[in-house]
Structure formats: structure tokens, C-alpha cells
Amino acid sequence: MWDLIWPGECRVCEAPVAGILCHECGPLGIYRINRRITGIETAITSAPYSAPVGNAVKLAKYSRNRPLAAVLAKRFADQVSPILQNAPFNAIVPVPSHWRKRWHRGFEISALLAIELASVARRPVVHGLKSTGASNQAGIAGHQRHTTAMSRFRSRCIWRGGAVLLVDDVLTTGSTAEACAQELLGSGVSRVFLATLCAARPSETSVQIL
Ligand SMILES: [Zn+2]
């Protein structure tokens, strides 16, 4: 209420705004990710992983800004809501981070995204994966990153068919999503879809579909 009476500023670009995130620095729409990711049937995102939305995500994660992460998650759900309503998945699975990162940050942005998507899609969140290693993907070369990522996740449950919407904050090489999909499909999931808040190289990988 205070923000409506006395506007603050966007935490990313410092523009005057009611709240903590302006329109330009939040998720922008729905884009299909056209890149082939093994195991993923369809992938969507809501913004390119470049300034300003990418900056907002980095700020939320690396400055441990939970309120900003929560606003990003809410806006993400609002943007992708129209195509989630009748989408053929049964559960929403966040890409997990290692417990050390979760503990350091105090929250997990993929879990916040999953909770918001669950509320608009009316499907349950299932923490069906766990991270087995703390390897930092940033700064690792592509082929090494792929090898490292493929053994980073373990399924926490046995699935009896059913489709899953995998959720993460950022898509870069796609190797993390591929590793998660492989683990889920190996545990009995029949189909895996992917939704990420933003994705790298949008001009090559994404087409706005709404
Ligand atoms: Zn802004």
C-alpha cells in the first residue's frame, strides 16, 4: 500500500515505479524455444536472458533478493498462464539446486517459479528431483558442462507415466534441462515439457507465439 502512495524505484533500472520491478525489467511474454533439447517435448520462456530481465534474475539470485524473486515468479506465471491452462501435464517439477546453494541464498528461485505456475495451472508441485553435486555451471566450457550436468540429478520418486512440466529460471546450453528430463523419463515419466523464466540467445532460439 505504501508503494502506491509513495512510488519507489525499480530494483533493476531504478525507474520510478509502484512496487520493486518495472514493466520492462520483468517477464515480457511467451516465447517458444526452438532449440532441440533431448528429452524435452516443448519448451517455452518468457524473456531473453539479456538485459534487463536477465539482470533482474541475476540480481534476485546473487544478491539473495527474495522479494524480487517472488515478484519475478508472479509475473512469469501471469505471462505464461494462458497456455498452461489446458496444457497436457500432470505435475510441475522445479529444477533443484544443491542444498548448499539453497542454504546460502535462503530460497530457491525455481521452486518459487513452480509454486506460482502451480497456482495458475492448478496442478501440484512435486519436488521430484534432487541435485547430487554442487558444481558451478557458470564458467565451465560447453562440452564439460554437458558431461558434468548429466550426472547432477537423481529422481526422488518412481512415476507411473504422466507428463511433467519442468521449471527453471534460466536456459543457457540446455544441458541442465536435458539431464533432468533424462532422469525423469528414466523414472517412469512419459513426457517432459519445459518452462524457463528466460533463455539465452533469443534471436536464434525463440519465437514469440503470443
Ligand atoms: Zn526496471
Short mmCIF file of C-alpha atoms and ligand atoms in Angstrom, two decimals:
data_model
loop_
_atom_site.label_atom_id
_atom_site.label_comp_id
_atom_site.label_asym_id
_atom_site.label_seq_id
_atom_site.Cartn_x
_atom_site.Cartn_y
_atom_site.Cartn_z
CA MET A 1 0.00 0.00 0.00
CA TRP A 2 2.81 2.37 0.86
CA ASP A 3 4.29 1.85 -2.64
CA LEU A 4 1.06 3.02 -4.23
CA ILE A 5 1.08 6.24 -2.23
CA TRP A 6 4.78 6.87 -2.42
CA PRO A 7 6.26 5.19 -5.51
CA GLY A 8 9.66 3.57 -5.11
CA GLU A 9 12.10 2.61 -7.83
CA CYS A 10 12.70 -0.46 -9.95
CA ARG A 11 15.44 -2.55 -8.29
CA VAL A 12 16.98 -3.21 -11.70
CA CYS A 13 16.84 0.01 -13.77
CA GLU A 14 15.94 2.47 -10.97
CA ALA A 15 12.95 3.87 -12.89
CA PRO A 16 10.21 5.28 -10.63
CA VAL A 17 7.63 2.54 -10.16
CA ALA A 18 4.91 1.36 -7.81
CA GLY A 19 6.50 -1.76 -6.35
CA ILE A 20 10.02 -3.04 -6.92
CA LEU A 21 10.07 -4.04 -10.61
CA CYS A 22 9.07 -2.00 -13.67
CA HIS A 23 7.30 -3.49 -16.69
CA GLU A 24 10.43 -3.56 -18.88
CA CYS A 25 12.56 -5.45 -16.34
CA GLY A 26 10.06 -8.28 -15.76
CA PRO A 27 8.97 -11.22 -17.96
CA LEU A 28 7.75 -9.98 -21.33
CA GLY A 29 5.51 -12.59 -22.96
CA ILE A 30 5.53 -16.20 -24.14
CA TYR A 31 8.25 -17.43 -26.48
CA ARG A 32 8.70 -20.89 -27.87
CA ILE A 33 12.28 -22.17 -27.51
CA ASN A 34 13.02 -23.74 -30.86
CA ARG A 35 16.34 -25.31 -29.92
CA ARG A 36 16.30 -29.13 -29.74
CA ILE A 37 16.79 -30.33 -26.16
CA THR A 38 16.91 -34.11 -25.83
CA GLY A 39 14.01 -35.42 -23.76
CA ILE A 40 12.08 -32.14 -23.81
CA GLU A 41 8.94 -32.15 -25.93
CA THR A 42 8.11 -28.43 -25.92
CA ALA A 43 9.92 -25.56 -24.23
CA ILE A 44 8.72 -22.04 -23.53
CA THR A 45 10.23 -18.98 -21.92
CA SER A 46 9.01 -15.50 -21.02
CA ALA A 47 12.05 -13.36 -21.86
CA PRO A 48 15.53 -13.34 -23.38
CA TYR A 49 18.39 -13.85 -20.90
CA SER A 50 19.83 -10.45 -21.70
CA ALA A 51 19.35 -7.08 -20.07
CA PRO A 52 17.11 -6.11 -18.47
CA VAL A 53 15.23 -9.32 -17.48
CA GLY A 54 18.43 -11.35 -17.20
CA ASN A 55 19.80 -8.64 -14.90
CA ALA A 56 16.71 -8.91 -12.73
CA VAL A 57 17.20 -12.69 -12.40
CA LYS A 58 20.91 -12.30 -11.56
CA LEU A 59 20.12 -9.61 -9.01
CA ALA A 60 17.47 -11.79 -7.36
CA LYS A 61 19.79 -14.80 -7.18
CA TYR A 62 23.20 -13.38 -6.43
CA SER A 63 22.03 -10.56 -4.14
CA ARG A 64 19.73 -13.04 -2.39
CA ASN A 65 16.79 -10.71 -3.03
CA ARG A 66 13.80 -12.92 -2.24
CA PRO A 67 11.15 -10.17 -2.69
CA LEU A 68 12.46 -9.53 -6.21
CA ALA A 69 12.48 -13.28 -6.96
CA ALA A 70 8.89 -13.50 -5.72
CA VAL A 71 7.76 -10.64 -7.99
CA LEU A 72 9.55 -12.22 -10.97
CA ALA A 73 7.85 -15.55 -10.25
CA LYS A 74 4.41 -13.94 -10.05
CA ARG A 75 4.92 -12.01 -13.31
CA PHE A 76 6.24 -15.17 -15.01
CA ALA A 77 3.11 -17.09 -14.01
CA ASP A 78 0.87 -14.26 -15.22
CA GLN A 79 2.62 -14.24 -18.60
CA VAL A 80 2.54 -17.97 -19.31
CA SER A 81 -0.82 -18.64 -17.66
CA PRO A 82 -2.86 -18.62 -20.92
CA ILE A 83 -1.05 -21.60 -22.42
CA LEU A 84 -0.73 -23.56 -19.18
CA GLN A 85 -4.46 -23.81 -18.51
CA ASN A 86 -5.11 -26.70 -20.89
CA ALA A 87 -1.54 -27.95 -21.35
CA PRO A 88 -1.23 -31.76 -21.04
CA PHE A 89 0.95 -32.14 -17.92
CA ASN A 90 0.07 -33.61 -14.52
CA ALA A 91 2.68 -32.11 -12.22
CA ILE A 92 5.22 -29.28 -12.01
CA VAL A 93 8.81 -30.19 -11.10
CA PRO A 94 11.34 -27.44 -10.27
CA VAL A 95 14.97 -27.94 -11.31
CA PRO A 96 16.68 -28.30 -7.91
CA SER A 97 19.84 -26.56 -6.82
CA HIS A 98 22.32 -28.16 -4.46
CA TRP A 99 21.42 -27.79 -0.80
CA ARG A 100 24.50 -25.62 -0.17
CA LYS A 101 23.32 -23.04 -2.71
CA ARG A 102 19.80 -23.18 -1.33
CA TRP A 103 21.12 -22.70 2.18
CA HIS A 104 23.39 -19.81 1.12
CA ARG A 105 20.62 -17.99 -0.78
CA GLY A 106 17.86 -18.77 1.67
CA PHE A 107 15.48 -19.63 -1.15
CA GLU A 108 15.33 -21.46 -4.47
CA ILE A 109 14.10 -19.39 -7.40
CA SER A 110 12.97 -22.44 -9.43
CA ALA A 111 10.78 -23.54 -6.50
CA LEU A 112 9.21 -20.06 -6.28
CA LEU A 113 8.51 -20.19 -10.03
CA ALA A 114 6.98 -23.67 -9.70
CA ILE A 115 4.67 -22.59 -6.88
CA GLU A 116 3.37 -19.62 -8.90
CA LEU A 117 2.88 -21.75 -12.03
CA ALA A 118 1.05 -24.36 -9.95
CA SER A 119 -1.42 -21.77 -8.73
CA VAL A 120 -2.34 -20.64 -12.27
CA ALA A 121 -2.21 -24.13 -13.84
CA ARG A 122 -3.99 -25.83 -10.90
CA ARG A 123 -1.53 -28.70 -10.92
CA PRO A 124 0.64 -29.87 -7.97
CA VAL A 125 4.32 -29.07 -7.42
CA VAL A 126 6.33 -32.27 -7.00
CA HIS A 127 9.93 -31.95 -5.80
CA GLY A 128 10.75 -35.00 -7.87
CA LEU A 129 14.45 -34.35 -8.42
CA LYS A 130 17.43 -33.76 -6.17
CA SER A 131 20.79 -32.28 -7.05
CA THR A 132 23.74 -34.57 -6.35
CA GLY A 133 26.62 -32.14 -6.84
CA ALA A 134 27.50 -28.54 -6.14
CA SER A 135 29.32 -27.93 -9.42
CA ASN A 136 29.04 -24.32 -10.53
CA GLN A 137 27.90 -24.32 -14.16
CA ALA A 138 28.97 -20.72 -14.76
CA GLY A 139 32.42 -20.59 -16.32
CA ILE A 140 32.51 -24.26 -17.42
CA ALA A 141 33.03 -24.82 -21.16
CA GLY A 142 30.07 -26.22 -23.12
CA HIS A 143 31.19 -29.84 -23.57
CA GLN A 144 32.46 -30.09 -19.98
CA ARG A 145 29.27 -28.51 -18.71
CA HIS A 146 27.26 -31.14 -20.58
CA THR A 147 29.23 -34.03 -19.09
CA THR A 148 29.02 -32.56 -15.59
CA ALA A 149 25.32 -31.79 -15.85
CA MET A 150 24.26 -35.25 -16.99
CA SER A 151 25.11 -36.75 -13.59
CA ARG A 152 23.89 -33.87 -11.43
CA PHE A 153 20.33 -35.04 -10.75
CA ARG A 154 18.58 -38.02 -9.21
CA SER A 155 14.87 -38.79 -9.17
CA ARG A 156 13.25 -38.84 -5.75
CA CYS A 157 10.27 -40.92 -6.80
CA ILE A 158 9.01 -43.60 -9.17
CA TRP A 159 6.50 -42.25 -11.67
CA ARG A 160 3.80 -44.33 -13.32
CA GLY A 161 3.54 -42.46 -16.57
CA GLY A 162 2.15 -38.96 -16.66
CA ALA A 163 3.60 -35.76 -18.02
CA VAL A 164 5.71 -33.21 -16.18
CA LEU A 165 6.35 -29.50 -16.61
CA LEU A 166 9.99 -28.91 -15.65
CA VAL A 167 10.63 -25.38 -14.39
CA ASP A 168 13.85 -23.37 -14.13
CA ASP A 169 14.89 -19.72 -14.04
CA VAL A 170 17.36 -19.70 -16.95
CA LEU A 171 18.07 -21.81 -20.02
CA THR A 172 21.62 -21.45 -21.37
CA THR A 173 23.09 -24.55 -23.10
CA GLY A 174 20.09 -26.74 -22.28
CA SER A 175 22.29 -29.40 -20.65
CA THR A 176 20.68 -29.00 -17.22
CA ALA A 177 17.18 -29.42 -18.66
CA GLU A 178 18.39 -32.40 -20.69
CA ALA A 179 19.86 -34.09 -17.61
CA CYS A 180 16.64 -33.53 -15.63
CA ALA A 181 14.49 -34.84 -18.50
CA GLN A 182 16.66 -37.93 -18.85
CA GLU A 183 16.33 -38.69 -15.14
CA LEU A 184 12.55 -38.12 -15.14
CA LEU A 185 11.96 -40.23 -18.25
CA GLY A 186 14.14 -42.97 -16.73
CA SER A 187 11.93 -42.91 -13.62
CA GLY A 188 8.70 -43.52 -15.47
CA VAL A 189 7.57 -40.06 -16.63
CA SER A 190 6.11 -40.32 -20.13
CA ARG A 191 6.54 -36.72 -21.37
CA VAL A 192 8.56 -33.70 -20.22
CA PHE A 193 7.78 -30.08 -21.08
CA LEU A 194 9.94 -27.13 -20.01
CA ALA A 195 9.18 -23.57 -18.89
CA THR A 196 12.01 -21.17 -18.02
CA LEU A 197 11.77 -17.57 -16.91
CA CYS A 198 14.34 -16.55 -19.52
CA ALA A 199 16.52 -18.15 -22.18
CA ALA A 200 19.88 -17.28 -23.75
CA ARG A 201 20.32 -16.33 -27.41
CA PRO A 202 16.67 -15.48 -28.07
CA SER A 203 17.15 -14.34 -31.68
CA GLU A 204 18.29 -17.86 -32.62
CA THR A 205 16.23 -19.88 -30.22
CA SER A 206 12.93 -18.16 -29.58
CA VAL A 207 9.90 -17.03 -31.49
CA GLN A 208 7.17 -15.03 -29.86
CA ILE A 209 3.98 -17.07 -30.15
CA LEU A 210 1.51 -14.87 -28.25
ZN ZN B 1 13.20 -1.58 -14.44
#
